[in-house]
GROMACS .gro file of C-alpha atoms in nm:
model
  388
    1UNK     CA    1  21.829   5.704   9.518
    2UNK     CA    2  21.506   5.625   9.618
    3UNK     CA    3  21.343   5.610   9.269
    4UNK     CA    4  21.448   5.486   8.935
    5UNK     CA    5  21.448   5.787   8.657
    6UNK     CA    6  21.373   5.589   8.353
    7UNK     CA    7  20.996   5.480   8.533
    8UNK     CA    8  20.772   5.790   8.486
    9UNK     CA    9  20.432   5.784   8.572
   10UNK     CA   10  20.175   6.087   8.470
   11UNK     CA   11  19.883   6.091   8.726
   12UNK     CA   12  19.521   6.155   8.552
   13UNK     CA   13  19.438   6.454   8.794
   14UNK     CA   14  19.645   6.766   8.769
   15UNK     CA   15  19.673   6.827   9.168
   16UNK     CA   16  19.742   6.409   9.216
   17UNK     CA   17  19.958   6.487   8.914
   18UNK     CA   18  20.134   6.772   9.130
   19UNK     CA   19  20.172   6.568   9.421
   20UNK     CA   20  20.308   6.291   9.242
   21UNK     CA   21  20.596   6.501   9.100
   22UNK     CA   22  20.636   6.627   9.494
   23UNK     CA   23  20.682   6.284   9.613
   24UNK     CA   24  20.966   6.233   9.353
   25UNK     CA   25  21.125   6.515   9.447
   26UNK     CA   26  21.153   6.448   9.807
   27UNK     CA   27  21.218   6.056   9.718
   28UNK     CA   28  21.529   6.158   9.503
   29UNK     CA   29  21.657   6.379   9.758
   30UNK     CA   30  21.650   6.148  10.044
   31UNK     CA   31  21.958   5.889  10.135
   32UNK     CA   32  21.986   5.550  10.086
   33UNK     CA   33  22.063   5.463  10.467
   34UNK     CA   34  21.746   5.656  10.625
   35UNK     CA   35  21.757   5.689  11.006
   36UNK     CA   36  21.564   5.492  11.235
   37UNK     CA   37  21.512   5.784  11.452
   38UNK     CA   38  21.136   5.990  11.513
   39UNK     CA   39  21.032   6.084  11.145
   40UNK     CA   40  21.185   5.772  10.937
   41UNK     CA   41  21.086   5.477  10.803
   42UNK     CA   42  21.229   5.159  10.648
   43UNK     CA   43  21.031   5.105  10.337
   44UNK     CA   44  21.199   4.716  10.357
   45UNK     CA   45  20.999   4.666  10.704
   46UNK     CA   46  20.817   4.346  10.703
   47UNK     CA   47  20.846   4.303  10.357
   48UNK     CA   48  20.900   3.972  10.167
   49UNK     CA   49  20.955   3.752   9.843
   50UNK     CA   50  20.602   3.737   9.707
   51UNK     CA   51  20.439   3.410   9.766
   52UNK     CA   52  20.242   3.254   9.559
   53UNK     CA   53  20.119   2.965   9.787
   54UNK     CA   54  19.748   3.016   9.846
   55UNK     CA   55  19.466   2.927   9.628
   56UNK     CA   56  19.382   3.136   9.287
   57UNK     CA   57  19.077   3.334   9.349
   58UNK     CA   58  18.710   3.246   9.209
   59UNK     CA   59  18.704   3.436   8.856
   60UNK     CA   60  18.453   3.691   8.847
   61UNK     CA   61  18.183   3.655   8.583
   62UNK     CA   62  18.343   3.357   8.460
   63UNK     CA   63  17.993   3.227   8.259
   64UNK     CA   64  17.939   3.583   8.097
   65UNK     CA   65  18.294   3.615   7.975
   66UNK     CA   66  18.301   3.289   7.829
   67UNK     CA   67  17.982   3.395   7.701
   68UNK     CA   68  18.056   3.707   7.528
   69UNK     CA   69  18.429   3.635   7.438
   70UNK     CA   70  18.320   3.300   7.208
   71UNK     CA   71  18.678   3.209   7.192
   72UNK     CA   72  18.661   2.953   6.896
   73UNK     CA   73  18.928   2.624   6.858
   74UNK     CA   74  19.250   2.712   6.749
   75UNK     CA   75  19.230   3.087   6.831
   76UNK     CA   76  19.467   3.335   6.987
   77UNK     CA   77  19.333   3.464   7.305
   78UNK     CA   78  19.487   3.749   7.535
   79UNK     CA   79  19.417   3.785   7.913
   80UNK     CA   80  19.546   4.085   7.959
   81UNK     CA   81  19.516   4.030   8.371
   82UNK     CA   82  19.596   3.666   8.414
   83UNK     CA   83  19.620   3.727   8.822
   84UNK     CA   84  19.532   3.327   8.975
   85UNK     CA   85  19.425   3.181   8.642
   86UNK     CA   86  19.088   3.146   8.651
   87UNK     CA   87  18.953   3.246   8.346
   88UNK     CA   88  19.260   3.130   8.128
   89UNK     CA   89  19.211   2.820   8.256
   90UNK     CA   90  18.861   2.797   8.172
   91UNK     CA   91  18.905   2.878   7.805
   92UNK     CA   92  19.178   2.633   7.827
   93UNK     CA   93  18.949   2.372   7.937
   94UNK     CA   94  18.640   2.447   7.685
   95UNK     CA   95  18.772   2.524   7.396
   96UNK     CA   96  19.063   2.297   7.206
   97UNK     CA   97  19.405   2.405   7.077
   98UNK     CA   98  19.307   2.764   7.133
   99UNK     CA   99  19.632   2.974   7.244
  100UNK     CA  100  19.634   3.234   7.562
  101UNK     CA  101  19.916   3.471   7.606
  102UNK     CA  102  19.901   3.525   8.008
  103UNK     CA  103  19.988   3.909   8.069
  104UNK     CA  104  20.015   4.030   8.450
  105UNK     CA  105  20.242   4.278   8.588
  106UNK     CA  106  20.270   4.083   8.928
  107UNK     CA  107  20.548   3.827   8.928
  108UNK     CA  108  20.356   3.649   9.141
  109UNK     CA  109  20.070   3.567   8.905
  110UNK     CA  110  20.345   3.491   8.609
  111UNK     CA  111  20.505   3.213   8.807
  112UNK     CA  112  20.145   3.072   8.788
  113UNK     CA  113  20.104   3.150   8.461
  114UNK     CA  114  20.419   2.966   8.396
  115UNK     CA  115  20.315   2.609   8.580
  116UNK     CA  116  19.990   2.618   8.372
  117UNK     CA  117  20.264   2.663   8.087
  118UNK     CA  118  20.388   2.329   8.169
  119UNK     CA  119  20.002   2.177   8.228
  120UNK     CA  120  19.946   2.268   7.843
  121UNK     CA  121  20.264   2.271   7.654
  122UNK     CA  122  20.216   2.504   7.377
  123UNK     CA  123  19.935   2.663   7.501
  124UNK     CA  124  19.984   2.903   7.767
  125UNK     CA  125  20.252   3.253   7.696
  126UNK     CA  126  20.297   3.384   8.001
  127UNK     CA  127  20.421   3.720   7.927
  128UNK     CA  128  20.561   3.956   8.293
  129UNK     CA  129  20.500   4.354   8.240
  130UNK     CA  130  20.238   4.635   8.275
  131UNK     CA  131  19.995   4.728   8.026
  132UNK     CA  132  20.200   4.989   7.917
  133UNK     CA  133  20.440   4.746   7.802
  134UNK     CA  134  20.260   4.492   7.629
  135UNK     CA  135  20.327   4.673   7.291
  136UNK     CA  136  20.690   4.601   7.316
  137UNK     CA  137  20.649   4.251   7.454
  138UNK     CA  138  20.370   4.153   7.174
  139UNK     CA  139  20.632   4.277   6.926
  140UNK     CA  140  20.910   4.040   7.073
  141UNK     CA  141  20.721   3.771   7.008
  142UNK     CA  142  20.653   3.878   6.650
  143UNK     CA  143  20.235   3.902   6.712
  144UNK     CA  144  20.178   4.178   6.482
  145UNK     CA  145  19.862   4.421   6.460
  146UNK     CA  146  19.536   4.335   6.407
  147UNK     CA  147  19.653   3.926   6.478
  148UNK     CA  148  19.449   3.859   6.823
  149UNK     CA  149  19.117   3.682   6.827
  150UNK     CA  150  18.959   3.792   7.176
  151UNK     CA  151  19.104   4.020   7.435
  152UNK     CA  152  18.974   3.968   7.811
  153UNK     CA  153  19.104   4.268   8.040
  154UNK     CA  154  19.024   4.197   8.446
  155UNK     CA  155  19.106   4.567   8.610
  156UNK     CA  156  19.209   4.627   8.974
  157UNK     CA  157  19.346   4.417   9.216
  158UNK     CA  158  19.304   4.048   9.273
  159UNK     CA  159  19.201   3.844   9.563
  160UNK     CA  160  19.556   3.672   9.524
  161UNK     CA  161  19.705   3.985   9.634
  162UNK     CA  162  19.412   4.102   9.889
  163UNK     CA  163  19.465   3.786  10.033
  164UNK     CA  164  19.878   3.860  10.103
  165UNK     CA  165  19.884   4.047  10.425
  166UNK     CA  166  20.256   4.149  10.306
  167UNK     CA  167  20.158   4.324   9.990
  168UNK     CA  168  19.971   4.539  10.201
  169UNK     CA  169  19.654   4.590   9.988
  170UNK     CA  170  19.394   4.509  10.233
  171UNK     CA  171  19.319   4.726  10.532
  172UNK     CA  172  19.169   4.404  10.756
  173UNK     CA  173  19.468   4.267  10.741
  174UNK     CA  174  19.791   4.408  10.931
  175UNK     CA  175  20.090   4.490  10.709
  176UNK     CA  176  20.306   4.659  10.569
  177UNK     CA  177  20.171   4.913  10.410
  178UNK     CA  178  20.308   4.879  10.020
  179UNK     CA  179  20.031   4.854   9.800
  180UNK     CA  180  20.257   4.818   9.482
  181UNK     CA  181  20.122   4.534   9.211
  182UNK     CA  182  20.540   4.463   9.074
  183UNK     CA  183  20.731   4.598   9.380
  184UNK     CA  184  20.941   4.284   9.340
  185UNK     CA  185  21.003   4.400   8.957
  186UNK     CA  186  21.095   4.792   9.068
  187UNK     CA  187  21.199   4.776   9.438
  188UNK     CA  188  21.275   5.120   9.408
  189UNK     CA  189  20.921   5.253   9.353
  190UNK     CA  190  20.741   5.486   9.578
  191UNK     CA  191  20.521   5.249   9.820
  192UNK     CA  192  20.190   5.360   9.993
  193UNK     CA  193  20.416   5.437  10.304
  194UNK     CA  194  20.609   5.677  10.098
  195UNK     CA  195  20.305   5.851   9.997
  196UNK     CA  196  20.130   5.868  10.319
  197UNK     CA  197  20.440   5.969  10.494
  198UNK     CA  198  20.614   6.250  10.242
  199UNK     CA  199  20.332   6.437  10.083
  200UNK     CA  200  20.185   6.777  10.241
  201UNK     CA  201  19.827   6.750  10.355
  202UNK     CA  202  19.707   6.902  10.041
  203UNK     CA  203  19.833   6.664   9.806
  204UNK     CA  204  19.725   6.349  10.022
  205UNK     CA  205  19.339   6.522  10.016
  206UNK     CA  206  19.397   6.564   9.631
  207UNK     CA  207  19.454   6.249   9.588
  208UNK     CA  208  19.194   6.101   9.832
  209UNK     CA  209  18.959   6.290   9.597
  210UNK     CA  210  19.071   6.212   9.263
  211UNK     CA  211  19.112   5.840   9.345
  212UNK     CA  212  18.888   5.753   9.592
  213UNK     CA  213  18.605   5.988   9.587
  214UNK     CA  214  18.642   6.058   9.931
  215UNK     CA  215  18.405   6.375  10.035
  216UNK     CA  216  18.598   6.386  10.363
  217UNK     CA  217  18.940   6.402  10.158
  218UNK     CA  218  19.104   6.710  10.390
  219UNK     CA  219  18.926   6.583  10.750
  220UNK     CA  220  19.148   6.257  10.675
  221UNK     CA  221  19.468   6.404  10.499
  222UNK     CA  222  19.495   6.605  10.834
  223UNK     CA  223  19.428   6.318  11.045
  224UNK     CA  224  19.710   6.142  10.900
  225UNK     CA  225  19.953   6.446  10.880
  226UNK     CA  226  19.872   6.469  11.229
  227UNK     CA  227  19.979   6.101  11.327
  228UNK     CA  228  20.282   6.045  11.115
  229UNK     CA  229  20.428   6.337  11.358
  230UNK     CA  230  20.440   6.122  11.630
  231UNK     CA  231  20.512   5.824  11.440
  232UNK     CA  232  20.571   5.707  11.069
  233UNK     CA  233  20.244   5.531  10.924
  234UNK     CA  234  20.401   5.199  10.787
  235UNK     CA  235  20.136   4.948  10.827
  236UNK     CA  236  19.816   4.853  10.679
  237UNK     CA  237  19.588   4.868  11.029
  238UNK     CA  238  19.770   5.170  11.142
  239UNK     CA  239  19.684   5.362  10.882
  240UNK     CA  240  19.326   5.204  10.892
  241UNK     CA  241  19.330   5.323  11.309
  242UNK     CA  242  19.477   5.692  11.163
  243UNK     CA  243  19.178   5.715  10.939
  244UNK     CA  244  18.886   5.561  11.190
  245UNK     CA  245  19.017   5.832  11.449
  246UNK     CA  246  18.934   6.111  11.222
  247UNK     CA  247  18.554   6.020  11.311
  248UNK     CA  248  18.361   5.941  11.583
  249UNK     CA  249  18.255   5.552  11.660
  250UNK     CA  250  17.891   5.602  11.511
  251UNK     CA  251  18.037   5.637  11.155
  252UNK     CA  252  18.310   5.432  11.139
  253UNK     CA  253  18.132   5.123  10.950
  254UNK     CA  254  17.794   5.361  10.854
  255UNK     CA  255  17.896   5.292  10.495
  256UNK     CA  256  17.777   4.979  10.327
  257UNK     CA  257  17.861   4.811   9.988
  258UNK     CA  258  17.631   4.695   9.711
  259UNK     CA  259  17.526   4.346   9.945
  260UNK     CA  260  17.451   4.643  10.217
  261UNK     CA  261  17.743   4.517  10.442
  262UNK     CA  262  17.949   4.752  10.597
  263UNK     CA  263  18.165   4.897  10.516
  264UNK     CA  264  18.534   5.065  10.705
  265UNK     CA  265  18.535   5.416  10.642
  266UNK     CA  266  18.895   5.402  10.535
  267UNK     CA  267  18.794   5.146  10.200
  268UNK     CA  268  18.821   5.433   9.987
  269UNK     CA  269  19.118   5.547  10.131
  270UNK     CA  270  19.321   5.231  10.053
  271UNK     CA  271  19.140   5.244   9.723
  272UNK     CA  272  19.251   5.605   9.626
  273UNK     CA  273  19.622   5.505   9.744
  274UNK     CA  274  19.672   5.210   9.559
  275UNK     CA  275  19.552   5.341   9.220
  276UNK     CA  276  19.746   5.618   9.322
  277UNK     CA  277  20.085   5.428   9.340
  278UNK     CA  278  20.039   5.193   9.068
  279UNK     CA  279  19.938   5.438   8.811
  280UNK     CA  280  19.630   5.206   8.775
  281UNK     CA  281  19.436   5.456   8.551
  282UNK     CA  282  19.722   5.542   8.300
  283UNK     CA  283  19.769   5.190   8.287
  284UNK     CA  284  19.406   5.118   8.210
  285UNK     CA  285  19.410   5.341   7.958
  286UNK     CA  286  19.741   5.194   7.766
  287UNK     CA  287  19.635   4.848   7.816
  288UNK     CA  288  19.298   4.955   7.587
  289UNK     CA  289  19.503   5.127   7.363
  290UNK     CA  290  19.693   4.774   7.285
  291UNK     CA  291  19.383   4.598   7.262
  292UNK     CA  292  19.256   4.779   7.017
  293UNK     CA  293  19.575   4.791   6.792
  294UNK     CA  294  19.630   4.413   6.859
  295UNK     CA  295  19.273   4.276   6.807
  296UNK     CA  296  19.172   4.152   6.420
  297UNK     CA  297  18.845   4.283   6.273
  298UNK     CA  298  18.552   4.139   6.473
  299UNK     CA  299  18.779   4.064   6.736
  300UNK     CA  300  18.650   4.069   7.075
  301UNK     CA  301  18.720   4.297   7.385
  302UNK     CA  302  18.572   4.213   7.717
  303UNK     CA  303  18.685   4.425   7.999
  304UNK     CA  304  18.580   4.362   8.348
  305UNK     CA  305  18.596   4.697   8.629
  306UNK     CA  306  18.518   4.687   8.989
  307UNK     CA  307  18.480   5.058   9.074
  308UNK     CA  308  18.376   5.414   8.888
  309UNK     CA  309  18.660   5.537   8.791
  310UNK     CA  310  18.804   5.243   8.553
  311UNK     CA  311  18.435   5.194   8.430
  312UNK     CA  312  18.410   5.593   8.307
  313UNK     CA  313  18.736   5.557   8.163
  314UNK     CA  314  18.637   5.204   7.972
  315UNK     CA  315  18.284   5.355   7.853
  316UNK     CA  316  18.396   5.692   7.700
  317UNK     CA  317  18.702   5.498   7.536
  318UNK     CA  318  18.486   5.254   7.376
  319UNK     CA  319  18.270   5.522   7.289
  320UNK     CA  320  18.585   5.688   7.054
  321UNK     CA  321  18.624   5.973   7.318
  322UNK     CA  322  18.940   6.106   7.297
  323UNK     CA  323  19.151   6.026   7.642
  324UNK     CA  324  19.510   6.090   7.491
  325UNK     CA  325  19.570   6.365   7.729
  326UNK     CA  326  19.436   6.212   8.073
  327UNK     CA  327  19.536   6.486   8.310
  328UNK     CA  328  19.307   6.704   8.193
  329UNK     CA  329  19.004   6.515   8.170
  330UNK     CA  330  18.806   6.424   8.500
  331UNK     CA  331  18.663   6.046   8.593
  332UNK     CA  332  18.475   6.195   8.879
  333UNK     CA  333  18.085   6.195   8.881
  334UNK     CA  334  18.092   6.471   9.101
  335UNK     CA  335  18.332   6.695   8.901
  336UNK     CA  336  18.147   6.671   8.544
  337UNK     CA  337  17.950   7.028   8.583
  338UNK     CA  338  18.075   7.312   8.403
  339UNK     CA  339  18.362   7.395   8.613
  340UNK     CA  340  18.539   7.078   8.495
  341UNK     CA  341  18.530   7.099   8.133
  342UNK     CA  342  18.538   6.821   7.917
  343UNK     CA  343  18.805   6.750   7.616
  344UNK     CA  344  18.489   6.659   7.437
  345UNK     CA  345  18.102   6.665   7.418
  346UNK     CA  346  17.971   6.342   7.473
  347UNK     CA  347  17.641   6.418   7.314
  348UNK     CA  348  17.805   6.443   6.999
  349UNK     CA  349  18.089   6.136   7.032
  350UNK     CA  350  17.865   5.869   7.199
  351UNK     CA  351  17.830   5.517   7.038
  352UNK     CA  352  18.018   5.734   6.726
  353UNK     CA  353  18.344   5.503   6.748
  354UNK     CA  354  18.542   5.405   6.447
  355UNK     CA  355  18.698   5.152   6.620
  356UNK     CA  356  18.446   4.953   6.836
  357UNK     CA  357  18.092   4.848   6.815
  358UNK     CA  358  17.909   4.749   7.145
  359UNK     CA  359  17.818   4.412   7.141
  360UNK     CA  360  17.590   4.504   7.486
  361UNK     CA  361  17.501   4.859   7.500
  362UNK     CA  362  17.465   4.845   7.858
  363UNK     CA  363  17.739   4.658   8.113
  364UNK     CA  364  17.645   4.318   8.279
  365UNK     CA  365  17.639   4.300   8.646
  366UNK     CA  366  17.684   3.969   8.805
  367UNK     CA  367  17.420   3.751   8.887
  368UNK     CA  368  17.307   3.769   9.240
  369UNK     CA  369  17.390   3.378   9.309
  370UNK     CA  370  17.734   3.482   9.176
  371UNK     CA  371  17.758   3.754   9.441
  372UNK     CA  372  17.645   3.483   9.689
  373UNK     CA  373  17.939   3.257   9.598
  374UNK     CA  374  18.232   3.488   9.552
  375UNK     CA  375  18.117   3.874   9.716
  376UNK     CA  376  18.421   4.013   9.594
  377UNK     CA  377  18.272   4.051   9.243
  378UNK     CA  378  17.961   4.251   9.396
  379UNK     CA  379  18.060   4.537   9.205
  380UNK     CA  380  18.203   4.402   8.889
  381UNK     CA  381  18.104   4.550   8.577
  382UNK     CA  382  18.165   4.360   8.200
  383UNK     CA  383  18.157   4.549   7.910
  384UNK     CA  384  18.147   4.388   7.589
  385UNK     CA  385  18.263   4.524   7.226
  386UNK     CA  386  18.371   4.388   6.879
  387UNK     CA  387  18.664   4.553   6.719
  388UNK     CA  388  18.525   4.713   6.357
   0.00000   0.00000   0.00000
């Protein structure tokens, strides 16, 4: 069995959704000892223990968030995205006999966690799960509601795990292709391989489109139906070659990013995949859900997103929209006319929430000598709010 029953994940787009329940279907029915024949793949190919041996990445926005979270001494602080450290450590090193508990789904980032644990006895709870189960964690520890000072949330993926060729998250990088942020926790969990390799050419282009906002969503999902009929797509440059050979040479790098490099016409690809297989929106969504139970009055929230998608999601939440039922409400800026209706009219709910009050009614952008140092956080956007 090829998936574990008691891990369920709801996708936030009803033909993802669809394709999502596809994939387990095909997963569940498929043996444990797959062939190694035309057609099959070993999801264990090139994969290994998760290393945690390079160098934490530069924080992004590590000034502003220290800034706008104004952690004071002896408060209870929860980085709800630990990854290499960097901003724990910072509050850690300004501000005295404050507390952090250290959340990250990656086991990689927790072993971290847990030698900065040692650094500052006392100080540092490193806590190993997904946003979605913080609640139960925060509740063995006995933190109860409304208890936490400041909450700092860093979506996406970090530059510790772009930088791991064999977590297969970055496309200029050969690997294999994975993609999942705890595969090490739940071995068992559909990889980027499975997807890529086991869904029909319509659910790949759904997902291309609710994920990545990829306009050529269908030209791609046939290129790689096309190529895993000759040969499985199981690493990260191969699926990188699938999706440059769906254009011609001109466009491959015609796209640029916000510095005006370009950029590989398969980014949004690996994008739409890996939010895809970690559930990253969902996730998003619970993880604000337990910030805003766990924060005390006048707490702070800061939440830091790197693409559309989570920003959209962070906005209309802060903004008291409703997003309890996710499938049905759309992310996309391209799909908020009239033939995607909204759960609710945003005219009427904006700035209305009874939870949060904007502290910056606008997000913060890095500054463009921070882009210089550390380009990765080109597109980072912080917004800030204050728990009512």
């Amino acid at each position: 069995m090829l998936f574990i029953s008691n891990i369920m994940i709801w996708k936030t787009n009803p033909a993802a959704q669809r394709a999502w329940r596809s994939l387990m279907l095909r997963l569940n029915s498929a043996t444990a000892g797959l062939s190694s024949g035309p057609g099959s793949w070993d999801r264990s190919d090139g994969l290994s223990c998760v290393s945690a041996e390079k160098p934490p990445h530069m924080p992004v926005m590590l000034k502003e968030v220290l800034h706008y979270l104004d952690v004071k001494p002896a408060q209870v602080v929860l980085d709800m995205t630990f990854g290499g450290g960097g901003h724990t450590k910072a509050i850690l090193n300004t501000v005295p006999e404050v507390t952090v508990l250290a959340l990250d789904r990656d086991p990689a980032a927790i072993s971290l966690a847990q030698q900065l644990a040692k650094e500052h006895s006392g100080r540092v709870k490193p806590l190993l799960g997904r946003f979605s189960e913080l609640e139960a964690l925060l509740s063995n520890m006995n933190i109860k509601s409304g208890s936490i000072d400041a909450v700092l949330l860093d979506a996406g993926c970090s530059s510790m795990q772009m930088d791991q060729e064999e977590r297969g998250f970055s496309l200029s990088k050969d690997g294999p292709l994975d993609m999942r942020m705890d595969g090490e926790r739940y071995p068992d969990m559909p990889c980027a391989a499975d997807v890529v390799n086991t869904l029909d050419q319509q659910a790949l282009a759904s997902i291309l489109t609710a994920y990545g906002e990829e306009r050529h969503s269908r030209k791609i999902a046939s290129a790689i139906v096309e190529a895993r009929r000759v040969n499985p797509i199981t690493r990260t440059q191969q699926l990188a070659s699938v999706v440059a050979g769906a254009f011609p040479p001109s466009v491959l790098y015609a796209r640029k990013d916000r510095l005006q490099r370009r950029a590989h016409i398969a980014t949004k690809t690996f994008q739409a995949l890996r939010i895809f297989v970690n559930d990253e929106l969902n996730e998003l969504h619970k993880g604000l859900c337990v910030a805003q139970s766990a924060l005390k009055p006048g707490g702070r929230l800061c939440v830091i997103t790197f693409h559309s998608l989570e920003d959209r999601l962070v906005k209309r939440f802060l903004q008291g929209h409703d997003l309890s039922n996710l499938d049905r409400y759309h992310f996309s800026q391209n799909k908020q006319g009239s033939s995607k209706k909204k759960l609710v009219d945003e005219s009427s709910e904006r700035n209305k929430s009874s939870y949060w009050f904007p502290v910056k009614r606008k997000v913060v952008s890095p500054e463009k000598d921070d882009v210089r140092e550390n380009p990765r956080g080109r597109s980072a956007k912080l917004r800030i709010a204050l728990r009512r």
